[in-house]
Short mmCIF file of C-alpha atoms in Angstrom, two decimals:
data_model
loop_
_atom_site.label_atom_id
_atom_site.label_comp_id
_atom_site.label_asym_id
_atom_site.label_seq_id
_atom_site.Cartn_x
_atom_site.Cartn_y
_atom_site.Cartn_z
CA MET A 1 10.06 81.21 55.20
CA GLY A 2 8.49 79.39 57.70
CA VAL A 3 7.11 80.90 61.20
CA VAL A 4 9.13 78.39 63.93
CA LEU A 5 12.41 79.46 61.84
CA LYS A 6 11.80 82.92 61.73
CA LEU A 7 10.93 82.34 66.00
CA ALA A 8 13.92 81.06 66.50
CA ILE A 9 15.69 83.49 65.06
CA LEU A 10 13.99 86.00 66.81
CA ILE A 11 14.68 84.16 70.65
CA PHE A 12 18.19 83.47 69.67
CA CYS A 13 18.61 86.94 68.95
CA ILE A 14 16.90 87.97 72.26
CA ARG A 15 18.60 85.74 74.23
CA HIS A 16 21.78 86.93 73.29
CA VAL A 17 20.97 90.76 73.94
CA MET A 18 20.17 89.74 76.83
CA ASN A 19 23.40 87.90 77.27
CA ASN A 20 25.99 90.24 75.97
CA GLY A 21 24.36 93.97 76.06
CA ARG A 22 25.37 94.17 72.02
CA PRO A 23 22.12 95.80 70.22
CA GLY A 24 24.81 95.91 66.85
CA GLN A 25 26.00 92.70 67.05
CA THR A 26 22.35 91.57 67.57
CA THR A 27 21.16 93.67 64.78
CA ALA A 28 24.29 91.58 62.32
CA ILE A 29 23.73 88.41 63.49
CA TYR A 30 19.42 88.71 62.79
CA ALA A 31 19.83 90.94 59.85
CA GLY A 32 23.11 88.73 58.44
CA THR A 33 20.82 85.26 59.03
CA PHE A 34 17.78 86.12 57.18
CA LEU A 35 19.77 87.21 54.36
CA VAL A 36 22.04 84.34 53.96
CA ILE A 37 18.52 82.28 54.48
CA GLY A 38 17.63 84.64 51.60
CA LEU A 39 20.41 83.92 49.36
CA LEU A 40 19.61 80.82 50.13
CA LEU A 41 16.12 80.02 48.18
CA ALA A 42 16.66 82.21 45.67
CA PHE A 43 20.01 80.64 44.62
CA PHE A 44 17.84 77.04 44.45
CA GLN A 45 14.56 78.94 42.75
CA GLN A 46 15.64 81.12 40.10
CA PHE A 47 18.07 84.74 41.27
CA THR A 48 16.94 87.72 39.36
CA PRO A 49 17.79 91.60 39.46
CA PHE A 50 14.33 92.47 40.95
CA VAL A 51 15.43 89.12 43.82
CA GLY A 52 17.79 90.82 44.47
CA ILE A 53 16.68 94.14 44.94
CA ILE A 54 14.40 92.70 46.64
CA LEU A 55 16.65 90.41 49.11
CA ALA A 56 19.31 94.26 49.39
CA LEU A 57 15.96 96.43 50.58
CA THR A 58 14.62 93.68 52.89
CA PHE A 59 18.32 93.41 54.94
CA VAL A 60 18.40 97.36 54.96
CA TYR A 61 14.96 97.26 57.38
CA ASP A 62 15.92 94.49 58.93
CA LEU A 63 19.21 96.13 59.90
CA VAL A 64 17.70 99.50 60.81
CA THR A 65 14.16 98.24 62.53
CA GLY A 66 16.31 95.47 64.57
CA PHE A 67 18.15 98.01 66.18
CA VAL A 68 15.65 99.65 67.23
CA PHE A 69 14.38 96.80 68.22
CA PHE A 70 17.12 95.46 70.21
CA TRP A 71 18.05 98.42 71.78
CA LEU A 72 14.74 98.74 73.22
CA ILE A 73 15.29 95.24 74.13
CA ASP A 74 18.93 96.06 76.05
CA ARG A 75 17.71 99.30 77.12
CA TYR A 76 14.78 98.26 79.05
CA TYR A 77 15.54 94.16 79.81
CA GLY A 78 15.10 96.03 83.94
CA ASN A 79 11.90 96.52 83.49
CA PRO A 80 9.49 93.03 82.48
CA LEU A 81 6.60 95.00 81.57
CA ALA A 82 8.97 97.41 79.54
CA PHE A 83 10.37 94.58 77.57
CA TYR A 84 7.42 91.85 76.74
CA THR A 85 5.15 95.31 76.19
CA ILE A 86 8.34 95.69 73.39
CA ILE A 87 8.96 92.30 72.40
CA ILE A 88 5.13 92.23 71.80
CA LEU A 89 4.59 95.19 69.90
CA GLY A 90 7.80 94.96 67.86
CA ILE A 91 6.27 91.31 66.29
CA ALA A 92 2.99 93.22 65.86
CA ALA A 93 4.88 96.23 63.79
CA SER A 94 6.71 93.65 61.78
CA VAL A 95 3.85 91.36 60.66
CA GLY A 96 1.68 94.59 60.01
CA ILE A 97 4.69 96.40 57.82
CA LYS A 98 5.27 92.73 56.04
CA PHE A 99 1.69 92.84 55.11
CA LEU A 100 1.12 96.36 54.22
CA LEU A 101 4.14 95.75 52.10
CA VAL A 102 3.07 92.47 50.82
CA PHE A 103 -0.70 93.24 49.39
CA GLY A 104 0.57 97.32 49.00
CA LEU A 105 3.11 95.89 45.95
CA GLN A 106 0.70 93.47 44.24
CA SER A 107 -2.27 96.53 43.85
#
């Protein structure tokens, strides 16, 4: 999935939690969007049981990490240093974890 699309979804969700203050609802939007995109991509390629398992695990991962991320953003919205630190560390952790998962599964 394109980096621009991922960034657009993340920015939308950050704005959503800042405006509404509902990290649970924002997490559902975040994880649900990626699930729908993953299902569409799997449908256009070839949907197998393995792909379904990967999509389910990714959905649970997005729910857990998304809730922690958006809850922290909601909690520290008034503190600009903490707010931007959370965003930077959240993005770095997400990229790092997915990098380890991809290369861990290949070896």
